[in-house]
Amino acid sequence: MVSSLFTARPFAGTRAGRHARRPSSFLIGVGLFALAAGAAHAEDAPAPASAADPAAAVEGNGETIVVTGSHGAARAAEKSLVPISVASLDDLARSGKQNLRDALAEVLPSYQVQAGGYQGQQGAGVRGARLRGLDAKDTLILVNGVRRHTSSLLVGGASPTDLDLIPSNAIERIEVLGDGAASLYGSDAIAGVINIILKKTAQTGGGFSVYLGQYGQSVGDQADLYGRTKNVQFHQGFKLDDAGSFINVSANAQLQDGTNIYPGYKAANINDRTSLLYPLQANGTLDPRETSQSRYRQIIGLPASRTYSFAANSEIALNSDLTFYSNATYAWRYSSGPGYFRTASNQSVAASTTPSPQDPFANAPYTSGALVFPDGYLPRFDDQESDFQFVAGLKGTLSGWDWNLSSGYGSDHARIFTKNSINVSAGPANWGQRDFYDGAQTDGQLLTQLALSKKFDHGLFGRALNVSAGVEHRYDRFTKTAGEYLSYYAGPWVWPAGTGNAGVHPNLGAQGMSGNTPDSAGAWGRNNIAAYVELNQQLTDKWTVDLAGRYEYFTDFGSAPSGQISTRYEFSPAFAVRGSFGNGFSAPTLLQSHNATQAGSYSVDSNPANPTYGQYIQQYTVTTNADQATGKATGIQPLKPEHSLNASAGFVLKPFAHTTLTLDGYLIDIRNRIVSATANVTNGSALYNLLINQGIYNVTSIAFNLNGAHTFTKGFDLRLEHSDELGKAGTLHWTLTSNENVTTVKNYSPLPAVLGTASAGTLRVLQGQFTSYYPKNITSLALRWEVGKLNAWVKETRWSSTTYLGTTAALDQHQAAAFTTDASLSYDFTPQIRFTVGGNNVFNKRPDRLSSAAQALQFISATAVAPYNSYAAFGQDGSYYYGRLDFKW
């Protein structure tokens, strides 16, 4: 059986429309719940596992049984027609990571956490992950076989499903299908599928664990920026009868401090304004605080967060042919991430003070008077999220058919804030307000599905044909409410005479991130209906073929058919080949299609076409879409679905006892790939004039989503597992994994003509995102040694080199190939108590530092040393150490 730290047994030692109508799926769900509540409870055993039971089987005859990859009967992972990896709760715990996303990335090399770098203000607390080198939105997330809703926050231009909000101790195992599967599961399964199977413990028992960890180093002199993490987990299972009925509940509480990787300002130089934290004194000398106060003012790193999550999973056998089941998750999270620091030498003064013209630098508004923020200020972007999903259903058998009918609703609601900021444009009378409510965003999904499966003995091939079919209805809804007035208000105040920006409008709204405007607020919804058929036939004892077809219709963009053929041929019990070919699609989320934001900052101008190139300037970014007046004027088109062709081929080899090798190659061709693009706005350009005519001032860049490219990805996944029995010396388990992934761009879609020369820099950034942003190869070798009560584990990982491409070569960030080492040591004091110590990146490998040219063009260029490369795939914060104590009963 898959080992678990929390079971009652010893530890394993060994705008379809702005006002789209809500459909009737909710009524179907209510009917299901009422039927279950009114049914008589029987003592008969529940219905057998089948395709209609997506979380039924675990292991059999020493082989891990999986239910992902086919709607038909469950099968051993090694005998699947498509590549499937399985991660147990022990695997996740051994990673040392306390959130599900990072833990899964430690276990599977083809699953990469989204690289660092700037992911937008809303992305501070949420990070996606990629499967097979594709975007996070191209991997479908299931919980017990049911599609999970996406985040309401924008992360790098997308809204992925947030795995961090599922408590990891609620999970029995995770099945990862590394192949295109849109014909089986629908939209988003271009890269593959992650199916999270919740615990099904049918015995009374549970467990409790406490965890403490932190990074070994921080940058700067603040004591609370080591990412210190405190985590408490609880799990309890309840046996309800002798027929297999159960309830499992899990809870998780986690407090995590932020981190910092950014260096301090260099020593103040009177001839270098970018190095000054404070205005010059009246006599033209340096402020004494330049040497008496900390130079570490800019904070960049992981956000501080508090997360509380809960999960429940249950089944109740109503009679021998009918079972009621349900599962639910709920999470509350508050995260707070820093913006860009504003020095005291670059801000407004309090009311009724007189500006001084003595400072010669272009953007020093005041050098005397009572400053609003005497020591400068660092805006913070805070998100408060409430996330839940509830699914209930009935499954059973009828006239030889296995059937499963379920309905569920999931939602992520986020309230967004900008704190420790100011709305300069509102004028001195409003400069006393520091915190702003920016509005709320909600992503909701209502899903009802019916799955059927039956074996037909048709007389051909001497074996039955397994037929699976199903229908689904999904309603997606995204709502966005406006923030408070001052969060987005564009006031009449302008920089007065005597300042470097005399007569210029300051950035509107709260500095750092402005609130949602009434124009950007709204509600958008769409309906989706789907039907699928899958035929699985074993032609001989050695050869199996699977055909799947699916048709979907979306009310906002139309139909999307998909199909796939998969096959497996077993030459002998020790060797088999498998392969698949099909097409798929990924629909844009409603947030991607209708996102509109605005944000201001101060940074070094990195656009060589501007006369202020290399200087410290006021910046403002507008994110728009095809619905907005700005988007329409710019020529931005409505988003269309991505369409893909997938092909894979591989083999499973068992050359010796306790040894298994799998190798699967893949090709993925994607048209209309959705990307997030940013174009610099040059003073006097057609785009600049267009924005000015709409009353939008100071805009230095415009961001938008578009179907921007046709890409081709090729790669392979390799996994070699071997065990050595050493008698009294225990058992050694070796695991070698490698993922190779290369993407090329066939062509780019035409960008709006109004962008002009700005399109060159935009395309350069996109080229890097597709081809060099992530490692082309990640290879790891892990060794686990089990002897008596001791369990030791070590893993060495090699990350190939990466390059972030900026709008110009001077902004590029290159990271050389790197090695990191993870290790843990566990000891079982009793069958119920285990203690673990461990570390990730234990030798503190840090990213390369930026070149001097790239440093000079960072938003804060005057640092004492060059900042770390912010796009290193193995992380920026260095070594991390932890301890965990597990109890069970």
Coordinates of C-alpha atoms in Angstrom, one line a residue, residues 233 242 246 255 471 515 686 697 707 869:
Q233 CA -1.2 19.5 10.4
D242 CA -18.2 -2.6 7.8
F246 CA -15.7 6.4 5.9
L255 CA 2.6 30.9 9.1
V471 CA -21.5 14.3 -20.6
G515 CA -7.4 50.0 -7.5
A686 CA 1.6 56.9 -32.0
Y697 CA -0.8 60.2 -18.6
N707 CA -2.7 34.7 -29.1
N869 CA 19.5 36.7 -11.3

